[in-house]
CSV table of C-alpha atoms in Angstrom, one decimal:
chain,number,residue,atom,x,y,z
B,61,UNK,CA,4.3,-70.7,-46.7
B,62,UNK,CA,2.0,-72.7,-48.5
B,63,UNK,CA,2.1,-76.6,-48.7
B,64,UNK,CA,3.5,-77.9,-52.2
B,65,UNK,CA,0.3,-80.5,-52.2
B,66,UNK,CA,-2.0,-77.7,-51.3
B,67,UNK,CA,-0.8,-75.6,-54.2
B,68,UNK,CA,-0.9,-78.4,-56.9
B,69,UNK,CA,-4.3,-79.3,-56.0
B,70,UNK,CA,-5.0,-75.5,-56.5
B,71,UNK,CA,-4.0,-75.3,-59.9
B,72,UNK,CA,-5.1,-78.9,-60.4
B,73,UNK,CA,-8.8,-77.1,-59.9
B,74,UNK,CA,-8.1,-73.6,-61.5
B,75,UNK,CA,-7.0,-76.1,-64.8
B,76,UNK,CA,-10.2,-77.8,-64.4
B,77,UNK,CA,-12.5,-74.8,-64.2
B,78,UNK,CA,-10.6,-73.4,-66.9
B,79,UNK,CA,-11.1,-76.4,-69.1
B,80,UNK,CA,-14.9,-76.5,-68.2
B,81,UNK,CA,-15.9,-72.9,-68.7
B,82,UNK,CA,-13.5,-72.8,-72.3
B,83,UNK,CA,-15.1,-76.1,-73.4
B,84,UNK,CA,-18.9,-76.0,-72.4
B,85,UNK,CA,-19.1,-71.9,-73.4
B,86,UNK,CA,-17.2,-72.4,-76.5
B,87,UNK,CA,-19.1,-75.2,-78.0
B,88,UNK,CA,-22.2,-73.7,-76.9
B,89,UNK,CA,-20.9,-70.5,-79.0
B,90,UNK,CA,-20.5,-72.9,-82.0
B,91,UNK,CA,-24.3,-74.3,-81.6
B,92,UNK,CA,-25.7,-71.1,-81.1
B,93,UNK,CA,-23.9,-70.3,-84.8
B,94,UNK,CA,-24.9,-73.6,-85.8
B,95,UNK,CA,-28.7,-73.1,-85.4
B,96,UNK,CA,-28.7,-69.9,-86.6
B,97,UNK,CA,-27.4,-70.1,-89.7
B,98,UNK,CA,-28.1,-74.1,-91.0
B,99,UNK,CA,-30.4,-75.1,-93.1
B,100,UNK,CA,-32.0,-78.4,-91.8
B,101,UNK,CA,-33.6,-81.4,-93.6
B,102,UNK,CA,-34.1,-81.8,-97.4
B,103,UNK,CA,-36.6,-78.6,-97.5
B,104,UNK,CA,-33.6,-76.5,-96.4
B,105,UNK,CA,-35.8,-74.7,-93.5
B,106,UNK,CA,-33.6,-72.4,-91.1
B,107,UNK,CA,-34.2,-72.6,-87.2
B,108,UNK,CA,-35.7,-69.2,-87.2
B,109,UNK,CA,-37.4,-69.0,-83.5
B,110,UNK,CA,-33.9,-68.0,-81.8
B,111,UNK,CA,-35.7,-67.0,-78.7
B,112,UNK,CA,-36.7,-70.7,-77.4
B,113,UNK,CA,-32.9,-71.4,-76.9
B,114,UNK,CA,-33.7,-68.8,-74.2
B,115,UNK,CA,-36.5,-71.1,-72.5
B,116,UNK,CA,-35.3,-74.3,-73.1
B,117,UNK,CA,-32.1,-73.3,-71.0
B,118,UNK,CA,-33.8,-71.6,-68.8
B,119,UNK,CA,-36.0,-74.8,-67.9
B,120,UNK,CA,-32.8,-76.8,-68.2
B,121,UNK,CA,-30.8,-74.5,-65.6
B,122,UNK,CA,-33.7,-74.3,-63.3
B,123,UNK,CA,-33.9,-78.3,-63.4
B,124,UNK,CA,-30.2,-79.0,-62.5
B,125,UNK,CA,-30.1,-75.8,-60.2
B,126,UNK,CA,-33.2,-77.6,-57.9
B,127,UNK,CA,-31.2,-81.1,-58.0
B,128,UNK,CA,-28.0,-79.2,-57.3
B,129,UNK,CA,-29.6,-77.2,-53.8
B,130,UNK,CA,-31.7,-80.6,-52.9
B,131,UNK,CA,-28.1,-82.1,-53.2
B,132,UNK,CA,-25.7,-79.9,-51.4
B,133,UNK,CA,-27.7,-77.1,-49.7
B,134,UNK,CA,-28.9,-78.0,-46.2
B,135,UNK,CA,-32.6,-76.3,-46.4
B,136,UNK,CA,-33.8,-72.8,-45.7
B,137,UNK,CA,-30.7,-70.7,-45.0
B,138,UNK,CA,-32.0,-67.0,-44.9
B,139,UNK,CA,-31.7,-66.7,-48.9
B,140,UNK,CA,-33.8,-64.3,-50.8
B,141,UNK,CA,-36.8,-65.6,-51.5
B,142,UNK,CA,-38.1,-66.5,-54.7
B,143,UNK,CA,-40.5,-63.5,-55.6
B,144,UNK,CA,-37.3,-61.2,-55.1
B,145,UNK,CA,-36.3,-61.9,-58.6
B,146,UNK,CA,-39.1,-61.5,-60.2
B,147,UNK,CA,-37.9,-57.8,-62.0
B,148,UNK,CA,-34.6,-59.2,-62.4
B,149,UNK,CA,-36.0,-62.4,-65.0
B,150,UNK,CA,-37.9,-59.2,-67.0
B,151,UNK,CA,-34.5,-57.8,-67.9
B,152,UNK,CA,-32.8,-61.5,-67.9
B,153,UNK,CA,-35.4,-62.5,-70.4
B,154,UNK,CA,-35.6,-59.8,-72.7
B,155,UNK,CA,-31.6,-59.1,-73.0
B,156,UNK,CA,-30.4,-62.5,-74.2
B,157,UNK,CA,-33.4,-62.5,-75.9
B,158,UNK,CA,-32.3,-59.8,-78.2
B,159,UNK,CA,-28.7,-60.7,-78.0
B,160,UNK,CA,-29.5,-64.4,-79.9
B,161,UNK,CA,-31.8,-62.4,-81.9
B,162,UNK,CA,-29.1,-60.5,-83.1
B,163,UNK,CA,-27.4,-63.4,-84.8
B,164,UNK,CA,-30.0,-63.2,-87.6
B,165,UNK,CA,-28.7,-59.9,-88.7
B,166,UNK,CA,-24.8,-60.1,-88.0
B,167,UNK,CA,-22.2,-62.9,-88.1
B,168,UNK,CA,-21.3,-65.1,-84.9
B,169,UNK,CA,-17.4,-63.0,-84.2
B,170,UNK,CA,-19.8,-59.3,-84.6
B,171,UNK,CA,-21.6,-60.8,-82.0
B,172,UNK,CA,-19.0,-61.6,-79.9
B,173,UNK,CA,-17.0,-58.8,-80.3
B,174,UNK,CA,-19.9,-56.4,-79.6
B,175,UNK,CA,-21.4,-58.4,-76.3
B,176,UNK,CA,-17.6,-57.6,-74.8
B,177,UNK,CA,-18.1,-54.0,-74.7
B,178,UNK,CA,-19.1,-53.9,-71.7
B,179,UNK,CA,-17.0,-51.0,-70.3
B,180,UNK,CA,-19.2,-48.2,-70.9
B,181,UNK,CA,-18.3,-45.3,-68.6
B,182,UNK,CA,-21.4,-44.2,-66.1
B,183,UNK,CA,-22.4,-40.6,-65.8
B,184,UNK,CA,-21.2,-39.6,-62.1
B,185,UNK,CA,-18.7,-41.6,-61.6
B,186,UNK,CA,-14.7,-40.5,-61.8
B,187,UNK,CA,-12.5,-42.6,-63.8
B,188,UNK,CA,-8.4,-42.7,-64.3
B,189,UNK,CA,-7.0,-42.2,-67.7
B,190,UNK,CA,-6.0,-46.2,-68.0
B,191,UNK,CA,-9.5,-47.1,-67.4
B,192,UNK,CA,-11.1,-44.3,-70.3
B,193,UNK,CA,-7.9,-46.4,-72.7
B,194,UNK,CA,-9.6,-49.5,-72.0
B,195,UNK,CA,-13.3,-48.1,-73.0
B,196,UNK,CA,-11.4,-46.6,-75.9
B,197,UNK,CA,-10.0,-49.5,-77.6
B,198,UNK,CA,-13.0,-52.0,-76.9
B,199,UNK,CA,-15.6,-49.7,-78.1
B,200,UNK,CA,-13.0,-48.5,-81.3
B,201,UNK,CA,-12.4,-51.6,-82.5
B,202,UNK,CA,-15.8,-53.0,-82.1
B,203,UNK,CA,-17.0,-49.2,-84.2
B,204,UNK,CA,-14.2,-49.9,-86.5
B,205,UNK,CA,-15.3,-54.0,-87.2
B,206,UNK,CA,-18.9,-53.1,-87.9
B,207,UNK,CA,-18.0,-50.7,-90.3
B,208,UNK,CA,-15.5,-52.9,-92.3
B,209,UNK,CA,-17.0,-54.6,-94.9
B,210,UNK,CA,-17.9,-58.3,-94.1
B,211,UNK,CA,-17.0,-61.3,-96.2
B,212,UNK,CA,-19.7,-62.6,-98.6
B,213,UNK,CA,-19.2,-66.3,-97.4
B,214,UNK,CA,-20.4,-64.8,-94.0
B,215,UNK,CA,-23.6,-63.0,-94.9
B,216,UNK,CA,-24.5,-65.6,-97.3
B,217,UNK,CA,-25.1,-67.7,-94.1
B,218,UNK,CA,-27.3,-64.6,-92.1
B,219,UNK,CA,-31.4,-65.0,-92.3
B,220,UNK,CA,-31.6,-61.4,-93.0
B,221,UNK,CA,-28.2,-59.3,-93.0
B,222,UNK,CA,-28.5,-56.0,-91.3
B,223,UNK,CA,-25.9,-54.7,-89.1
B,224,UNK,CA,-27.3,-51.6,-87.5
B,225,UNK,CA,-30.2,-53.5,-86.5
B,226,UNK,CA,-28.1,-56.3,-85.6
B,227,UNK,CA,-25.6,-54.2,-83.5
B,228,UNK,CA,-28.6,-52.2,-81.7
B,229,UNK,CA,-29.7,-55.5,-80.3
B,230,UNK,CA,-26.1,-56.7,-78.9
B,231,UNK,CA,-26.3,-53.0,-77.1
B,232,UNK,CA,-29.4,-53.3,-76.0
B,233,UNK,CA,-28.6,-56.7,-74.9
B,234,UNK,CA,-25.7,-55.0,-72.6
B,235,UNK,CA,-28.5,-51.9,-71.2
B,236,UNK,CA,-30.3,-55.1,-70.0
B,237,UNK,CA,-27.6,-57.1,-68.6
B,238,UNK,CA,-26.9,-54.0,-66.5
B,239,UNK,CA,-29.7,-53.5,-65.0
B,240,UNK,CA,-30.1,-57.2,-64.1
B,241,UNK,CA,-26.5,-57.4,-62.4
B,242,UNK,CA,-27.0,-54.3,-60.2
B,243,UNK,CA,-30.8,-55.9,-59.4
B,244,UNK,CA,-28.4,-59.3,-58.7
B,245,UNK,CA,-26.0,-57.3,-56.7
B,246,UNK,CA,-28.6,-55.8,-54.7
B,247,UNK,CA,-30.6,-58.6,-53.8
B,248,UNK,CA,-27.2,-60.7,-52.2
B,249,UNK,CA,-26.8,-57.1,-50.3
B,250,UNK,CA,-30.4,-57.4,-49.1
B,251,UNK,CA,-29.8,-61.3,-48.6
B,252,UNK,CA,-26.1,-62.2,-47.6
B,253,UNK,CA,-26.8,-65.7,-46.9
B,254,UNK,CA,-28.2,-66.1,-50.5
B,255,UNK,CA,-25.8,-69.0,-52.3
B,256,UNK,CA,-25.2,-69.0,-56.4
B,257,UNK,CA,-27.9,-71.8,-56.6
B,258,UNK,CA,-30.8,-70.0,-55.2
B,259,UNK,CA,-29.7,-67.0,-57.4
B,260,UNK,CA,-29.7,-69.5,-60.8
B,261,UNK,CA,-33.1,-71.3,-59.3
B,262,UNK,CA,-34.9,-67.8,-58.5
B,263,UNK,CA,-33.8,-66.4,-62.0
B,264,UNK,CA,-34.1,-68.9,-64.1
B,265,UNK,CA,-37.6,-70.0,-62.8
B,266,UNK,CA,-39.2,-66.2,-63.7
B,267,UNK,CA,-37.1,-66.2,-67.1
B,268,UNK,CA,-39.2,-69.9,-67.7
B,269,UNK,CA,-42.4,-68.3,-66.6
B,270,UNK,CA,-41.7,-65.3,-68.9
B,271,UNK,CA,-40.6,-66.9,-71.5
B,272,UNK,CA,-43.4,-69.7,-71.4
B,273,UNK,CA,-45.8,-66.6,-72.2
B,274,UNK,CA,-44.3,-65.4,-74.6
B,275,UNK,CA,-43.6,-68.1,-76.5
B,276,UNK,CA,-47.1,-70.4,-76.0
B,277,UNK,CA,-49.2,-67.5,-74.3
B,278,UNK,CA,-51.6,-67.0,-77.8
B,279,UNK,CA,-52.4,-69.5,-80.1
B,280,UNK,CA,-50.1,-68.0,-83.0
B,281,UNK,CA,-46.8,-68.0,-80.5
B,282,UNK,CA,-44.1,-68.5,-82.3
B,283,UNK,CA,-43.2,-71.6,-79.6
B,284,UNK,CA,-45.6,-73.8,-81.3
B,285,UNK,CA,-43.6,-73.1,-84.4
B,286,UNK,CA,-40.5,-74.3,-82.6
B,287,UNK,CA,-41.8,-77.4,-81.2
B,288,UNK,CA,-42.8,-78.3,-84.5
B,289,UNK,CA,-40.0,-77.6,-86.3
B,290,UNK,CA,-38.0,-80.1,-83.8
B,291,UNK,CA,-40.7,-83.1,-84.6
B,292,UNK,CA,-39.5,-82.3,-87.9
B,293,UNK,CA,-35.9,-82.1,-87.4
B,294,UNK,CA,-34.6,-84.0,-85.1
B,295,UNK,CA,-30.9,-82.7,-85.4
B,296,UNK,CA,-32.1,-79.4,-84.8
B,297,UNK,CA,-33.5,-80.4,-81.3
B,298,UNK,CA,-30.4,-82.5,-80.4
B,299,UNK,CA,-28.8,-79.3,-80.9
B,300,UNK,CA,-31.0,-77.4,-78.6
B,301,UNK,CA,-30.5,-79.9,-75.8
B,302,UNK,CA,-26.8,-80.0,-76.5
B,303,UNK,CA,-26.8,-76.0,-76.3
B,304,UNK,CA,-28.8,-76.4,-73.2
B,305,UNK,CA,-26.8,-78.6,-71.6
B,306,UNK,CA,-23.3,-76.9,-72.2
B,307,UNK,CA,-25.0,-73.6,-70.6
B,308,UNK,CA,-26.2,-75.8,-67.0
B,309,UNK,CA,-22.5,-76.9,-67.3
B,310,UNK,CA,-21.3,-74.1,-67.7
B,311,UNK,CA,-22.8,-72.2,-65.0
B,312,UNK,CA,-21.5,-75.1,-62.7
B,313,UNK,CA,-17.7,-74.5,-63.4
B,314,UNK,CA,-18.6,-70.1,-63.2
B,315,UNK,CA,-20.2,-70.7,-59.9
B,316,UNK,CA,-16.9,-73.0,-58.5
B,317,UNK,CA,-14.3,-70.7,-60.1
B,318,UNK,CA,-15.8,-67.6,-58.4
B,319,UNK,CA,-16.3,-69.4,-54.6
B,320,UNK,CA,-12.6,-70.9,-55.1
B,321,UNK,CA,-10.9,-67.9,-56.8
B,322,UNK,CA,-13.1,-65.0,-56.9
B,323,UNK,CA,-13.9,-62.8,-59.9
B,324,UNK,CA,-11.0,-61.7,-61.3
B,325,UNK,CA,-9.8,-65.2,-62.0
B,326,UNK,CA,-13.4,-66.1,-63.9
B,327,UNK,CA,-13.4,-62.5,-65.3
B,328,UNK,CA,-10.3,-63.3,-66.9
B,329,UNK,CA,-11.5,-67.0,-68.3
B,330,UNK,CA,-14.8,-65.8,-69.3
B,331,UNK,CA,-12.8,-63.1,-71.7
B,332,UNK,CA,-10.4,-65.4,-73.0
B,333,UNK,CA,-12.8,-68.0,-74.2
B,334,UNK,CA,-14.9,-65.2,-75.8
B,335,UNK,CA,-11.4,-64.8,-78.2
B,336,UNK,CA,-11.1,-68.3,-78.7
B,337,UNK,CA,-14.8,-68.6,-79.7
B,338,UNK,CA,-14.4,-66.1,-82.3
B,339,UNK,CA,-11.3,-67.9,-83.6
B,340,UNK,CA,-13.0,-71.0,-83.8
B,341,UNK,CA,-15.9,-69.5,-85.2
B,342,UNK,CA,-13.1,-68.2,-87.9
B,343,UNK,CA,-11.8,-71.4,-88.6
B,344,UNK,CA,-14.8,-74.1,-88.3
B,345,UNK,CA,-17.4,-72.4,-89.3
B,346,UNK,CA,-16.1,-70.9,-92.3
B,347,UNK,CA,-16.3,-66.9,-90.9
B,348,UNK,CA,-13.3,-65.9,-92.4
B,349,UNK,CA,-12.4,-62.7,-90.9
B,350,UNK,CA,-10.0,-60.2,-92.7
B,351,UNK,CA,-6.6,-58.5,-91.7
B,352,UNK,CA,-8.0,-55.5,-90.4
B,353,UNK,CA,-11.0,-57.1,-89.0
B,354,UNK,CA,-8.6,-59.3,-87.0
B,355,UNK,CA,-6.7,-56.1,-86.0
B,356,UNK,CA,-10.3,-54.6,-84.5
B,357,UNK,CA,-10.4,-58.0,-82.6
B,358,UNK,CA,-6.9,-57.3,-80.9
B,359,UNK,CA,-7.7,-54.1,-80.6
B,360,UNK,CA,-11.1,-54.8,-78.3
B,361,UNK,CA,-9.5,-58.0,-76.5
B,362,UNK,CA,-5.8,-56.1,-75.5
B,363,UNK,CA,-8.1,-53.4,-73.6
B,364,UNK,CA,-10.3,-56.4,-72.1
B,365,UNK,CA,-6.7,-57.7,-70.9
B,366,UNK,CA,-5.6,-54.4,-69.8
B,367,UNK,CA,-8.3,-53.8,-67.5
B,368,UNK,CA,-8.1,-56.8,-66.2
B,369,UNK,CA,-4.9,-56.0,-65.4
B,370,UNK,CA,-6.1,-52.5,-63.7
B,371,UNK,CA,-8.4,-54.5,-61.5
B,372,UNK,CA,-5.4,-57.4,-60.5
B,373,UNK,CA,-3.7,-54.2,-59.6
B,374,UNK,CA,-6.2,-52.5,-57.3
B,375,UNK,CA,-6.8,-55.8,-55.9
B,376,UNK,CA,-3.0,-56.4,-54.9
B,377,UNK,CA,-3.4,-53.0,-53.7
B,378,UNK,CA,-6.1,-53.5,-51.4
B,379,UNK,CA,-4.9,-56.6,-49.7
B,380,UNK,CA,-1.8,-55.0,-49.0
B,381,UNK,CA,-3.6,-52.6,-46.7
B,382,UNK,CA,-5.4,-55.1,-44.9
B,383,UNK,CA,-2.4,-57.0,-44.3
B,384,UNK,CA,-1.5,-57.0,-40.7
B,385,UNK,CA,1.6,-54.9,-40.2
């Protein structure tokens, strides 16, 4: 039987980390729109060079991630070493790289809505009927929204409106993300001692040294471009610090929320707050999304819910047979 104090403080911390991850991730989401799509200063200049959001959280991340092992870890624990990631930060560079790319061409929800699709089905592997309904409402209602027309208010704000192009990215985006949470998964397998800050300090220090060339590695990088355009406008680089910032924060609560309640639990945050962002992004930043564009996003988040559900189920499933008779 648990202890009443015990539970309370549980939920106390699950209300915490829910609070966290909803508020850092969701008003990253609405900085992310924000630079993409404002024009700043009295010259009405847009924030075009997306990409160095990428490398100014990844040097960000890899700051607090150092303070955070010099702060809790207690030295060398048998961890993967640095160099181990170094093919993971080539996929964890280029994929968000094109997902905040993809903002130029499609609106904030499209984003959203397309980076949840997630549940692909793999070649070789058996699946249950349930779990083929899931893949079947996320990817029909994300098909469906991209083919419904868009609001003119909403592409109005895009640098240059193209939705195939912009929806190839957000998949690509996913190929990528793949590949770098099977190299993830492998390394802790190799490494079983490695902790969620060396994995955060190993990736985010190759995604800075990647990013670093490609951004200042020739004369004509665009990172120059960036740097100057945030002498130039200030707000826009408060906003980049802000978005920074909310990520490192963000990461924090992920990383307590999976050690305290495992997966699941920040599976099922993590996809709420992606519904809430897109409502927000509805609401505050003037997206206005129509009746069957609204009916796509049930559509995509009820089969998010319902696997979640599938994998609450398999989990009660397999606890019960390692419960001691």
């Amino acid at each position: 039987m648990e202890v009443p104090g015990v539970g309370l403080r549980r939920v106390l911390v699950l209300a915490f980390c829910v609070a966290g991850i909803w508020s850092a991730y969701i008003y990253q989401g609405f900085l992310q729109e924000t630079l993409s799509t404002k024009r700043f200063g009295a010259d009405g200049k847009r924030f075009e060079h997306l990409s160095f959001l990428n490398l100014a959280q990844n040097v960000v991340c890899l700051i607090w991630s150092y303070i955070m092992i010099k702060l809790w870890s207690s030295g060398s624990n048998g961890g993967a070493p640095w160099w181990t990631y170094w093919s993971a930060g080539i996929t964890n560079t280029i994929g968000p790289a094109m997902g905040i790319e993809a903002l130029k061409y499609i609106s904030y929800p499209a984003q959203v809505l397309a980076k949840s699709s997630k549940m692909i089905p793999v070649y070789g592997i058996r699946y249950t009927f349930p779990e083929y309904l899931c893949t079947l409402l996320v990817a029909g209602g994300v098909s469906i929204f991209a083919l419904l027309k868009t609001s003119s208010k909403t592409i109005s704000k895009l640098a240059h409106p193209n939705a195939p192009l912009g929806y190839g990215l957000c998949f690509l985006n996913l190929a990528f993300d793949g590949f770098t949470n099977a190299t993830q998964d492998s390394i802790s397998a190799r490494y079983p001692k490695t902790s969620a800050w060396d994995i955060m300090l190993g990736m985010n220090l190759w995604g800075t040294i990647y990013n670093m060339v490609y951004m200042f590695g020739w004369p004509q990088a665009s990172g120059f471009e960036a740097i100057q355009f945030c002498k130039q406008h200030p707000e826009a680089a408060w906003d980049i610090f802000l978005y920074c910032l909310c990520g490192a924060v963000g990461q924090n609560f992920i990383f307590l929320t999976i050690s305290r309640f495992g997966s699941l639990a920040n599976t099922t945050i993590t996809t709420t707050r992606k519904f809430v962002s897109i409502v927000v992004s509805s609401l505050l930043s003037g997206n206005p999304l129509s009746t069957k564009q609204w009916g796509c996003v049930a559509m995509v988040f009820s089969g998010l819910s319902y696997q979640i559900y599938l994998k609450w189920k398999k989990l009660q499933r397999f606890q019960k047979k390692r419960k001691p008779m």
